[in-house]
Coordinates of C-alpha atoms in Angstrom, one line a residue:
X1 CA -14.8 -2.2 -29.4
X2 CA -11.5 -0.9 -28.9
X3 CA -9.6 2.1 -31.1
X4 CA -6.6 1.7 -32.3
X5 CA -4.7 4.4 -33.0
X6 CA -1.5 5.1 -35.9
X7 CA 0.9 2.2 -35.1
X8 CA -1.0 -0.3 -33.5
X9 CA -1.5 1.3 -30.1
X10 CA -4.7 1.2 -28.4
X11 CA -6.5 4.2 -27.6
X12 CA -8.4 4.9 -24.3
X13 CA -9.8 8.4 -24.1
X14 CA -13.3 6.6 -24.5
X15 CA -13.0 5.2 -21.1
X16 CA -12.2 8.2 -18.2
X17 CA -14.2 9.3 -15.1
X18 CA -12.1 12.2 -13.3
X19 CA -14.1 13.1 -10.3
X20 CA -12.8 16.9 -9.5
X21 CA -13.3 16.1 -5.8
X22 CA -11.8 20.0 -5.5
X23 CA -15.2 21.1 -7.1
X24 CA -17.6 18.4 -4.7
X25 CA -20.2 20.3 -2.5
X26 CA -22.2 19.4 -0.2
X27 CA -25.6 20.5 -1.9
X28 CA -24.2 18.1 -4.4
X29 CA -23.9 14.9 -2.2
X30 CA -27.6 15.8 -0.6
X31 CA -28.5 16.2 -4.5
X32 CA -27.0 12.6 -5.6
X33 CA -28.9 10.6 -2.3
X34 CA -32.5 12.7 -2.8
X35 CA -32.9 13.9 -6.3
X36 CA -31.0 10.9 -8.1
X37 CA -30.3 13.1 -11.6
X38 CA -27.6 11.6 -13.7
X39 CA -24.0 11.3 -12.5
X40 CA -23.0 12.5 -15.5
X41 CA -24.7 16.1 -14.9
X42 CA -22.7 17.1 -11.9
X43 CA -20.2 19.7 -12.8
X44 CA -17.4 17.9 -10.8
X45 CA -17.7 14.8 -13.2
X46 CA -15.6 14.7 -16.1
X47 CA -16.4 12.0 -18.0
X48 CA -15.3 11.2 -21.3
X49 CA -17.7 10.8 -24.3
X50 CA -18.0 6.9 -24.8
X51 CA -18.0 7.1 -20.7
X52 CA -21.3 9.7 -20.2
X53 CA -22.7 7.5 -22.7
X54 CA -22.0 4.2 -21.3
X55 CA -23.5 5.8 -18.1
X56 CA -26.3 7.2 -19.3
X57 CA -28.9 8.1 -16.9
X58 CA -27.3 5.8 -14.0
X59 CA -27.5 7.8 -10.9
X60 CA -24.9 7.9 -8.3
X61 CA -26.5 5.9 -5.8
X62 CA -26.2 5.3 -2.0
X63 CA -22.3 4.0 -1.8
X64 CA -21.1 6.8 -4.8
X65 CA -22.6 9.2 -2.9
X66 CA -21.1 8.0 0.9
X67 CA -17.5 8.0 -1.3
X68 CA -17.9 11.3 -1.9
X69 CA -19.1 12.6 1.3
X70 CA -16.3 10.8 2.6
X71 CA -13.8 12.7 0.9
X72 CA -15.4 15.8 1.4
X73 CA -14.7 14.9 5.2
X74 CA -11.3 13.9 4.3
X75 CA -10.2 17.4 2.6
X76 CA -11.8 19.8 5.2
X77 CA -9.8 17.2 7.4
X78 CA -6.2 17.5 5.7
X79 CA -4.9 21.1 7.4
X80 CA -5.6 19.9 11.1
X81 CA -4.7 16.3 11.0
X82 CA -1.7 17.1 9.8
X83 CA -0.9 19.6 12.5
X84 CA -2.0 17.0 15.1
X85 CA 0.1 14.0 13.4
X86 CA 3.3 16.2 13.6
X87 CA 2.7 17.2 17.1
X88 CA 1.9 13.7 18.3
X89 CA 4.8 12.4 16.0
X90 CA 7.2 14.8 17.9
X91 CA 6.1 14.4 21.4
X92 CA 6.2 10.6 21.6
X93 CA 9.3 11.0 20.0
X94 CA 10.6 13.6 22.2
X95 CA 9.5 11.2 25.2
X96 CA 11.1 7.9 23.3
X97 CA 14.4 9.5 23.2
X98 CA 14.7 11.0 26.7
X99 CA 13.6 7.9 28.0
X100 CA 9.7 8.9 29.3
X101 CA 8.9 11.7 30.4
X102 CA 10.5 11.5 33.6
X103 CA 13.3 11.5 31.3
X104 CA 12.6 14.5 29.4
X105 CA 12.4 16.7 33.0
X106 CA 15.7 15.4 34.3
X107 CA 17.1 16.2 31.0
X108 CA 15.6 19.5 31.0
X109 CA 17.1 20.2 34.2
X110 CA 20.7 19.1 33.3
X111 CA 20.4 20.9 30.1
X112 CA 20.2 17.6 27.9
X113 CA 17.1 17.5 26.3
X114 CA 17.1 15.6 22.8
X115 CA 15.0 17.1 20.5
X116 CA 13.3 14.7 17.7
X117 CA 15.2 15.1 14.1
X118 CA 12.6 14.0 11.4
X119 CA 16.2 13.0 9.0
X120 CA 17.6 11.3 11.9
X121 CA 18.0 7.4 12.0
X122 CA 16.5 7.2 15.6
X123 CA 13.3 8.9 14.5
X124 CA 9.9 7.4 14.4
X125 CA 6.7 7.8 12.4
X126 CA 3.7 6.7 14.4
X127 CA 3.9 3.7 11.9
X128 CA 6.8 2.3 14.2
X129 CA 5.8 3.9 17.6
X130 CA 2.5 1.6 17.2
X131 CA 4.9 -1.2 16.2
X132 CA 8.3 -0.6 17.1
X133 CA 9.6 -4.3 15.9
X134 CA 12.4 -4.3 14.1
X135 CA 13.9 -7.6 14.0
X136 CA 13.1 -10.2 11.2
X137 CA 11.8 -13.4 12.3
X138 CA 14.5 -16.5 12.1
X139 CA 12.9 -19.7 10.7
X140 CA 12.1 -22.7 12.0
X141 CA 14.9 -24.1 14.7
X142 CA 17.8 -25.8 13.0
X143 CA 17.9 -23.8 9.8
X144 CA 21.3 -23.0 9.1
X145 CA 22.4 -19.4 9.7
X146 CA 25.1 -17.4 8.3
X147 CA 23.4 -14.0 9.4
X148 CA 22.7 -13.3 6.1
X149 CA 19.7 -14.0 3.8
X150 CA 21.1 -17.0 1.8
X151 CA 17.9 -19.6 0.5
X152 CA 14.8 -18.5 -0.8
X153 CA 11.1 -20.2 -1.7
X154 CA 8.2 -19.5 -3.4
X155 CA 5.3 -19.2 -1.2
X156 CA 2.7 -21.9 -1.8
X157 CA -0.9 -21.8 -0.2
X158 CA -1.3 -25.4 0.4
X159 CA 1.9 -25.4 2.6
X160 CA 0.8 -22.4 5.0
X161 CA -2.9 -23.5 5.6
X162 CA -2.6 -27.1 5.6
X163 CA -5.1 -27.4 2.4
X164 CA -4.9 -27.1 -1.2
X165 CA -5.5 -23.8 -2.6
X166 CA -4.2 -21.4 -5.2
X167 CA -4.2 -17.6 -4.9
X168 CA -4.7 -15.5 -8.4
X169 CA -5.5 -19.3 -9.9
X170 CA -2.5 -20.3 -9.9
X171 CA -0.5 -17.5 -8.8
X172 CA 0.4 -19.0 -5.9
X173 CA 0.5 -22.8 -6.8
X174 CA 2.6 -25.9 -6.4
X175 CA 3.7 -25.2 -9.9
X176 CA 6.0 -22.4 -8.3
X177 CA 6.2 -23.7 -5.1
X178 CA 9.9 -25.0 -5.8
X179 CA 12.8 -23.3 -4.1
X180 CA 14.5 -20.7 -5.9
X181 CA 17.1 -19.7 -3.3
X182 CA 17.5 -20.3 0.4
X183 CA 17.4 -18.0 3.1
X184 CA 17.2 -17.5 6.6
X185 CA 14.1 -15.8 6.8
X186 CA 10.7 -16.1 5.9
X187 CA 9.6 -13.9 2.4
X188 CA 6.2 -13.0 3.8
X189 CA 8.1 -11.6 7.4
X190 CA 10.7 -10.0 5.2
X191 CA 8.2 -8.5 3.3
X192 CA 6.2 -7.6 6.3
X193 CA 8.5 -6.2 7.9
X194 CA 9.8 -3.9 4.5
X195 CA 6.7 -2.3 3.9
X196 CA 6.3 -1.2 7.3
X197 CA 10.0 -0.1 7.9
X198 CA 8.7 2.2 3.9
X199 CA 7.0 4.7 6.4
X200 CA 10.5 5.7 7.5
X201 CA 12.7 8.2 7.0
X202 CA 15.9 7.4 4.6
X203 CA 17.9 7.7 7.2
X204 CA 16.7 5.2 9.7
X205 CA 15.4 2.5 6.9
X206 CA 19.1 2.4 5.8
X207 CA 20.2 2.3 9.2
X208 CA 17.8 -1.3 9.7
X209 CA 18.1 -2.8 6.8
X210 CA 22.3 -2.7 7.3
X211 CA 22.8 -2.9 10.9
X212 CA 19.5 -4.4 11.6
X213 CA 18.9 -7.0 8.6
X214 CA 22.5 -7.6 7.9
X215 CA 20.9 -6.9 4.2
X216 CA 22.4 -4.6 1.9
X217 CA 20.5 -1.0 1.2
X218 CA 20.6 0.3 -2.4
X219 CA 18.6 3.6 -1.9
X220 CA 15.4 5.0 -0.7
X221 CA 13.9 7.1 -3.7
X222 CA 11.1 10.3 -3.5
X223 CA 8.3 10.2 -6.5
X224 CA 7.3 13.1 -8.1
X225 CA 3.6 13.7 -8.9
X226 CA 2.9 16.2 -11.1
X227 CA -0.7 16.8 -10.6
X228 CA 0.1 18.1 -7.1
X229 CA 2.4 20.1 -7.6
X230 CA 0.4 23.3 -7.1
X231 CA -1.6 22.1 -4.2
X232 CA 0.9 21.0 -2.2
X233 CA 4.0 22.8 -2.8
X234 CA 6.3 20.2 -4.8
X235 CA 5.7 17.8 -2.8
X236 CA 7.5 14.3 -3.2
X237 CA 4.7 12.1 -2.4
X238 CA 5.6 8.8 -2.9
X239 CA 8.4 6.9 -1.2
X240 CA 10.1 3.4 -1.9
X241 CA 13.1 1.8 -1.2
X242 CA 15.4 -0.9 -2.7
X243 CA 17.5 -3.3 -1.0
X244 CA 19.4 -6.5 -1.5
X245 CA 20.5 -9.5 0.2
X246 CA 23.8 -9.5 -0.3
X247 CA 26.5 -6.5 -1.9
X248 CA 27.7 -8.7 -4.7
X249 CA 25.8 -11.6 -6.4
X250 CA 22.9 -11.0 -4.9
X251 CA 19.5 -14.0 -4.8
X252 CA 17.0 -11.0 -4.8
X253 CA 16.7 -7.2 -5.0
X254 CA 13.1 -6.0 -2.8
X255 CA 11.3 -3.1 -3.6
X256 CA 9.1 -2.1 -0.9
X257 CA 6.3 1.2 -1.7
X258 CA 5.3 3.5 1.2
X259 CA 1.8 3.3 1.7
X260 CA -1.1 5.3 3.6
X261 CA 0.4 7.7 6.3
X262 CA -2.1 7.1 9.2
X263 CA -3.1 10.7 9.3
X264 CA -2.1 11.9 6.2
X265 CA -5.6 13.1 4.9
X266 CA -4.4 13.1 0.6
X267 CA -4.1 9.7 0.7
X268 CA -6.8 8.5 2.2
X269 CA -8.7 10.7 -0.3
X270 CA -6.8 8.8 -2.5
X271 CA -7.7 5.5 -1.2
X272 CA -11.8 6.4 -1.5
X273 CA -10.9 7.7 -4.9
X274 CA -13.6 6.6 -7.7
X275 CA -11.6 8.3 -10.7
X276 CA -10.0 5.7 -13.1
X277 CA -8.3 5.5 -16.5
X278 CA -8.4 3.5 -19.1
X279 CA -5.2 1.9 -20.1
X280 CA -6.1 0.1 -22.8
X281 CA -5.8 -3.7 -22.3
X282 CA -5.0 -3.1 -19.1
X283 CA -8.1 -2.0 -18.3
X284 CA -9.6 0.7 -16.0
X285 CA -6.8 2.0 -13.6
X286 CA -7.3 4.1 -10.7
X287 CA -6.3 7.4 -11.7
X288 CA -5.0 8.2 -8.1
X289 CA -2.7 5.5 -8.1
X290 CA -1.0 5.8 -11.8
X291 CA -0.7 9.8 -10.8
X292 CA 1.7 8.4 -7.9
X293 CA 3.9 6.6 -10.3
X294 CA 4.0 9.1 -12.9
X295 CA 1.0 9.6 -15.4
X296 CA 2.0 12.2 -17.3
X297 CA -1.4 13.0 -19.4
X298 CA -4.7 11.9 -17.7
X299 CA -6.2 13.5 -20.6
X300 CA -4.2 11.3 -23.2
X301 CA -6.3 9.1 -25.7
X302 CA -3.9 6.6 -26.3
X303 CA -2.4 4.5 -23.2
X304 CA 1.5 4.6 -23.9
X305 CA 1.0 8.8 -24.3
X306 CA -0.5 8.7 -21.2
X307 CA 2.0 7.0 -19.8
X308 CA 5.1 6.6 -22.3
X309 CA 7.4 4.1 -22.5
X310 CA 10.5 6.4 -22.5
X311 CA 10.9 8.7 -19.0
X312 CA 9.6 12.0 -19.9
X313 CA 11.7 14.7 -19.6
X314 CA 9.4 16.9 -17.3
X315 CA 10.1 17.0 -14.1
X316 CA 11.9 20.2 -12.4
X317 CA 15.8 19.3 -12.1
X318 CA 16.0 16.8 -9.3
X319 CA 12.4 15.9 -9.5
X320 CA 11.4 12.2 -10.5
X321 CA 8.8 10.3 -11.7
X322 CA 9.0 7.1 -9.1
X323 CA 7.5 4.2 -11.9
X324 CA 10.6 5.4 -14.2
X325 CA 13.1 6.1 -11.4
X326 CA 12.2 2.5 -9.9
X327 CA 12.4 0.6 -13.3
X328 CA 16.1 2.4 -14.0
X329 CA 17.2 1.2 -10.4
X330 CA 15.7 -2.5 -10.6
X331 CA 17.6 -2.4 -14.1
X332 CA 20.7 -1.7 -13.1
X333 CA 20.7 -3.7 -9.7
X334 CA 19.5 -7.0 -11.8
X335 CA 22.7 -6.7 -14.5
X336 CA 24.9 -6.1 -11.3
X337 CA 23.3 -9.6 -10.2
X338 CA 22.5 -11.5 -12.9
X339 CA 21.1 -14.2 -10.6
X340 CA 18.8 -12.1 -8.3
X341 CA 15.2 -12.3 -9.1
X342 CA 12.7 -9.3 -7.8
X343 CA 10.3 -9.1 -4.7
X344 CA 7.9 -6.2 -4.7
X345 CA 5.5 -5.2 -1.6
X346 CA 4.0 -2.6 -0.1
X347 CA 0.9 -2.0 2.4
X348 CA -1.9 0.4 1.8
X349 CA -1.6 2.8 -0.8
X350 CA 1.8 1.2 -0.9
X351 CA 0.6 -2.3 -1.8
X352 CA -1.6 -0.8 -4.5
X353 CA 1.3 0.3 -6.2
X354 CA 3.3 -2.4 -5.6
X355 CA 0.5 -3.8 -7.8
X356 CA 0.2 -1.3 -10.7
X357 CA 4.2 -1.3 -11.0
X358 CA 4.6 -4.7 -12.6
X359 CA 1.6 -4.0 -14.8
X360 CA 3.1 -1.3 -16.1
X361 CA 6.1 -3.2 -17.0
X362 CA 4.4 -5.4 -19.0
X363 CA 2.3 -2.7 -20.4
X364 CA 5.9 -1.2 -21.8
X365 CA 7.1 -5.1 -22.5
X366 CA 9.9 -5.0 -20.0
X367 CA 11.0 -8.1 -20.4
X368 CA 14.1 -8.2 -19.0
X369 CA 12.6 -6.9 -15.9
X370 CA 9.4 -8.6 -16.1
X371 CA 11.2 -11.8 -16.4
X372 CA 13.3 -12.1 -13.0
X373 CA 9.9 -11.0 -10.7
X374 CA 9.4 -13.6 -8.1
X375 CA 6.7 -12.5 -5.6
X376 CA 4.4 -9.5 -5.4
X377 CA 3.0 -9.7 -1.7
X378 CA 0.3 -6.7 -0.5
X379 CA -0.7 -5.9 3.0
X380 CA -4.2 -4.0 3.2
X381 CA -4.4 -3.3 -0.8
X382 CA -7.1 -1.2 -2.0
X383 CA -8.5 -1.8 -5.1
X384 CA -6.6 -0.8 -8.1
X385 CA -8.6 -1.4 -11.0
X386 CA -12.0 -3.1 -13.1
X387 CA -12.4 -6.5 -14.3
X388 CA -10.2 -6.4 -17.0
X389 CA -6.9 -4.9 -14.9
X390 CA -7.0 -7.8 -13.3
X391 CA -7.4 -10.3 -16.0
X392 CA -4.5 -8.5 -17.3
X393 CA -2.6 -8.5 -14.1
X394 CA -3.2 -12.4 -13.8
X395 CA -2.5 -13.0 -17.1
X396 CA 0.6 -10.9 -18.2
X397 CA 2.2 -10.4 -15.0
X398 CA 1.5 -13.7 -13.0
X399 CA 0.9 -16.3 -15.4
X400 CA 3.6 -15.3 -18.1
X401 CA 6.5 -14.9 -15.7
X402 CA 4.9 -17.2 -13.3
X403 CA 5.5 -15.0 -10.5
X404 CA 4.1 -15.8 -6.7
X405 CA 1.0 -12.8 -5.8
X406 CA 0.0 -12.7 -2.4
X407 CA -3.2 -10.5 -0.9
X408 CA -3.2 -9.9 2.6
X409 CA -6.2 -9.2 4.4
X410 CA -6.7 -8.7 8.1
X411 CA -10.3 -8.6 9.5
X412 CA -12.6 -5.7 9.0
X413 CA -10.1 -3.5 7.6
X414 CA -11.4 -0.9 6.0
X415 CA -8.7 -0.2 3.1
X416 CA -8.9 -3.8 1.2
X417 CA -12.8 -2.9 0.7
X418 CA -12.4 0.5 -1.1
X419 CA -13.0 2.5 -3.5
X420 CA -16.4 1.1 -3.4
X421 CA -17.8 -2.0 -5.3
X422 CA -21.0 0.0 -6.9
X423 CA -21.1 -0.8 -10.6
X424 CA -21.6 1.2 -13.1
X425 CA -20.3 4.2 -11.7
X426 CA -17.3 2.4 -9.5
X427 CA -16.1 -0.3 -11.4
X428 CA -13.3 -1.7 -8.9
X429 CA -12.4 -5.2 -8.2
X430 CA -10.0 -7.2 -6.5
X431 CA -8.4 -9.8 -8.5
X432 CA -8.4 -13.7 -7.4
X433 CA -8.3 -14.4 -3.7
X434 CA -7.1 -13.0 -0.5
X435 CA -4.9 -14.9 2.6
X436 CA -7.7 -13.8 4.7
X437 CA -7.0 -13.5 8.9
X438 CA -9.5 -13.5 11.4
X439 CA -8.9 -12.0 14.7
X440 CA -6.9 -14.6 16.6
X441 CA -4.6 -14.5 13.6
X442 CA -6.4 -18.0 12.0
X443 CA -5.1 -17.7 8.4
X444 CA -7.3 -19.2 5.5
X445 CA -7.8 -18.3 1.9
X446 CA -11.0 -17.0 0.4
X447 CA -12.5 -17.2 -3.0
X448 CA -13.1 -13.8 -4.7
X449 CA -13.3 -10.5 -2.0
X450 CA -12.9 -10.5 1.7
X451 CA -16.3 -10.8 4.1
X452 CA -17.5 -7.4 4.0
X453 CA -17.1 -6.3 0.9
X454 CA -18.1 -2.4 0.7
X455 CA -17.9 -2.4 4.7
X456 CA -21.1 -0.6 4.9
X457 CA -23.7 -3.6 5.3
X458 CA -25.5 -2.8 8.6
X459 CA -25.2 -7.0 9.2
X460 CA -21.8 -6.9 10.0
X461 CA -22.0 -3.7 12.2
X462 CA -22.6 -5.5 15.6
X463 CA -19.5 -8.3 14.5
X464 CA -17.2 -4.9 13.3
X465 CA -17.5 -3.5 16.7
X466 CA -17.5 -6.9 18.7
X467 CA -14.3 -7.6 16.7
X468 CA -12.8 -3.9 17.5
X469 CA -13.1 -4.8 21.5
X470 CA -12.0 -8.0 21.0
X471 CA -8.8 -6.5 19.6
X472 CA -8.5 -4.2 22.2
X473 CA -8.7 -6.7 25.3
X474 CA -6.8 -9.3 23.5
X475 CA -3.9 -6.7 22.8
X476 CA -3.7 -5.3 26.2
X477 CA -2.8 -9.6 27.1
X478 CA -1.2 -11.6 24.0
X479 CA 2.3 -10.9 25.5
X480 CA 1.6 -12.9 28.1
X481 CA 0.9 -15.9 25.8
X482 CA 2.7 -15.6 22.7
X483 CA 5.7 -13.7 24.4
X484 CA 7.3 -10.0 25.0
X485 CA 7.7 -9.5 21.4
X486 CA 3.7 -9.1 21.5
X487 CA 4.2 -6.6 24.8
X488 CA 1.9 -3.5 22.6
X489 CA 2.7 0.1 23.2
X490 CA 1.2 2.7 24.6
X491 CA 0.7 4.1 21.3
X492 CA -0.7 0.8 19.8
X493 CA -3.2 0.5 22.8
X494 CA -4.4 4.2 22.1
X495 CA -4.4 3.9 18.0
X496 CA -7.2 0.6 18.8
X497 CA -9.0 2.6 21.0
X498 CA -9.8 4.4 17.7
X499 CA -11.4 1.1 16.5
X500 CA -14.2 1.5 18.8
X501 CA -15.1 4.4 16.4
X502 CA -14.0 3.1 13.3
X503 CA -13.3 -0.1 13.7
X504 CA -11.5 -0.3 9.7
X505 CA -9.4 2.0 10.7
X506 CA -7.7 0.2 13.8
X507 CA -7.5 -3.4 11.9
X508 CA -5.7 -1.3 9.1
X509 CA -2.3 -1.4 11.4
X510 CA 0.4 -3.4 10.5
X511 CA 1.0 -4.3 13.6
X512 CA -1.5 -6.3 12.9
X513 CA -0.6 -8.1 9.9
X514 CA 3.1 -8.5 11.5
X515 CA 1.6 -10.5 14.4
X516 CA -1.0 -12.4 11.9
X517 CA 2.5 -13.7 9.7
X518 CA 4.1 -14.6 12.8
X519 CA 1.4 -16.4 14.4
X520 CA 0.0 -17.8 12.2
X521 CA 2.8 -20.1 11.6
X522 CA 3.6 -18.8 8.1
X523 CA 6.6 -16.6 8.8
X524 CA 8.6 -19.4 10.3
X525 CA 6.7 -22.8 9.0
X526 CA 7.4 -21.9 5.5
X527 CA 11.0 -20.6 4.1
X528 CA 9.8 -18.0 1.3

């Protein structure tokens, strides 16, 4: 039974488990595999009341325990992976933009060198030196052009797969599958493409989306979190951006989330994350992901003072909280076109957000936002949330604005299938079904989770690595068959060699999921 607090608002303090991963130990993992006490007895477990005795005397189990360990890897991990991502960052920059490293001796030698600027437009993350496409994908031939996005559709299952099906039951369904507006380009490769140019700096994603995209760039806006601001130094941790087709009377405004920096070690702790929230009938929440967009009390018993309405007025001066920040920009961009409708997306971390964002909305009965959102498309989404967060998703995001949500899956990849499925401790699911691609980019929709749920069952061990090879060899010669836009990099070729290790990690690119839109047909077969 749910409280309700003074005024009709739900409380929630009944349903918290913070795991204080700072606190984890060793000893304790060993203790959780071989003596099995109580989860609730460990001194990093802060659970509240109606949790611990919900619990009980459930231990933590095989897959709690390999979450944990995990993450205990993760943090002793964070100081020197990020000293070896911004050394490899800067030298294949530095060899980029002196033209190899041929280059970077002649320029040495004639004074000329170009060192790498992180701000500048023509710098690179490793995101885009694995995948350094930048152009969006035309539609079908014969499509009428005016170098500008000007028609857009709904995407609709049955359409891309050549069977009927409906993603989030219904979310995806011939009910929406009439055109909104027209466009040039395919949603799904604009969206793509977005939440992999979100790894960016500001400086080069305006430069793209203008001079690339013929689009028009709003801003690209730095989150606040508040709960790190003491371990890592005020920190802006999480990035979006905002663009629009068109300067004036715009058909859409896109919001695309940064997601999970390939060797930045936080968020993959976040990712593995087990703590979650309760949000009242929202549900369980992961506690990681609503501290991204601006919790401001994980403590809070009642939802909306965990996470108020009205933007708090806490942050240091030019400090913000990205959910707030976001909502104020989407606001203002959708009175300045009062016909655009809203596309949110996001891969990783990123696509978890772009998630929990809308749900929020409705949370705070945004209507007049809530009302022009159109698609919600995620590329490798972890889980975000129980049972009930995604009832409420379906319901009060997708069915009640009757808004297209796609879930992108590619093969093993290791991000879609955590935190871990192990109920009662982690309660995580995915909501509806996933656009699920196999390794030669063979698209098809799946009831309920991807194969592989937890990733751990030793019977898909031999197929995991098999696949991981596969990728490898097949990389090395696509170009040859599906063109020179396929032609992979040297750093692409080197970042699957990691796949023979941990093959997740590799089929987490979105390189990947760039090539499985395109090939698959539904970037060009279907104007979204």
């Amino acid at each position: 039974m749910v409280a309700v607090a003074a005024g009709g608002r739900q409380k929630m303090g009944h349903e918290k488990l913070i795991i204080r991963r700072e606190k984890v130990r060793l000893i304790d993992i060993l203790s959780m595999l071989l003596l099995r006490r109580p989860l609730t007895s460990y001194a990093f477990v802060d659970a509240s009341d109606q949790t611990a005795r919900d619990l009980g005397d459930a231990p933590a189990g095989f897959l709690f325990a390999l979450g944990q360990f995990i993450v205990y890897l993760l943090g002793k991990a964070y100081y020197p992976a990020t000293l070896i991502g911004a050394a490899l960052e800067f030298l294949f920059n530095l060899v980029a933009l002196n033209g190899g490293l041929l280059g970077i001796v002649w320029n040495t030698f004639r004074c000329r060198l170009v060192i790498p600027n992180r701000e500048a437009p023509n710098y690179r993350t490793m995101t885009k030196m694995i995948d350094g496409r930048t152009e969006l994908r035309p539609t079908s031939p014969g499509f009428a052009s005016d170098g500008c996005l000007s028609r857009l559709n709904f995407l609709n299952a049955a359409s891309l797969f050549g069977e009927a099906a409906d993603l989030e039951s219904g979310g995806l369904a011939a009910a929406q599958a009439a055109p909104l507006v027209q466009q040039e380009y395919s949603i799904i490769d604009l969206t793509v493409m977005a939440a992999e140019m979100a790894y960016e700096n500001a400086a080069r994603v305006e430069d793209v989306v203008i001079n690339c995209w013929k689009l028009n760039f709003v801003g690209f806006y730095n989150g606040w979190n508040k709960y790190l601001n003491n371990d890592y130094w005020h920190t802006e941790t999480t990035q979006a951006f905002v663009m629009t087709d068109t300067a004036e009377d715009a058909k859409f405004v896109l919001l695309a989330f940064r997601g999970t920096e390939m060797l930045n070690m936080r968020d993959w702790m976040t990712d593995f994350d087990v703590s979650r929230k309760g949000m009242g009938d929202m549900g369980n929440v992961h506690l990681g992901f609503l501290k991204a967009l601006g919790l401001q009390d994980e403590d809070a018993t009642d939802a909306l003072d965990a996470f108020p309405r009205e933007a708090p007025p806490a942050p240091p001066q030019g400090k913000h909280f990205s959910y707030y920040q976001l909502r104020e920009v989407l606001r203002k961009q959708l009175e300045k076109h009062p016909n655009a409708q809203i596309v949110v997306t996001g891969h990783s971390l990123g696509g978890a957000l772009a998630v929990i964002f809308p749900a929020l909305l409705a949370m705070h009965e945004e209507k007049d936002i809530l009302d022009r959102l159109a698609v919600v498309v995620t590329y490798g989404q972890p889980r975000v949330g129980d049972d009930k967060f995604a009832e409420y998703f379906q319901a009060k995001v997708v069915k009640a604005t009757g808004a297209a949500y796609g879930r992108f899956v590619y093969r093993y990849d290791i991000v879609p299938r955590v935190p871990f499925d192990a109920p009662p401790l982690s309660m995580f699911k995915h909501g509806g079904e996933c656009v699920y691609f196999n390794g030669w980019y063979d698209g098809k929709v799946l009831a309920g989770d991807a194969p592989n749920p937890n990733y751990v069952n030793p019977l898909y061990l031999l197929s995991k690595y098999g696949n991981a090879l596969g990728d490898l060899v097949k990389a090395a010669f696509l170009w040859k068959t599906a063109g020179s836009e396929y032609r992979e990099s040297f750093a692409s070729l080197l970042y699957r060699c990691v796949g023979l290790i941990i093959p997740g990690v590799a089929s987490h690119s979105l390189h990947d999921y760039t090539n499985a839109v395109r090939l698959s047909g539904i970037a060009s077969s279907k104007k979204v």
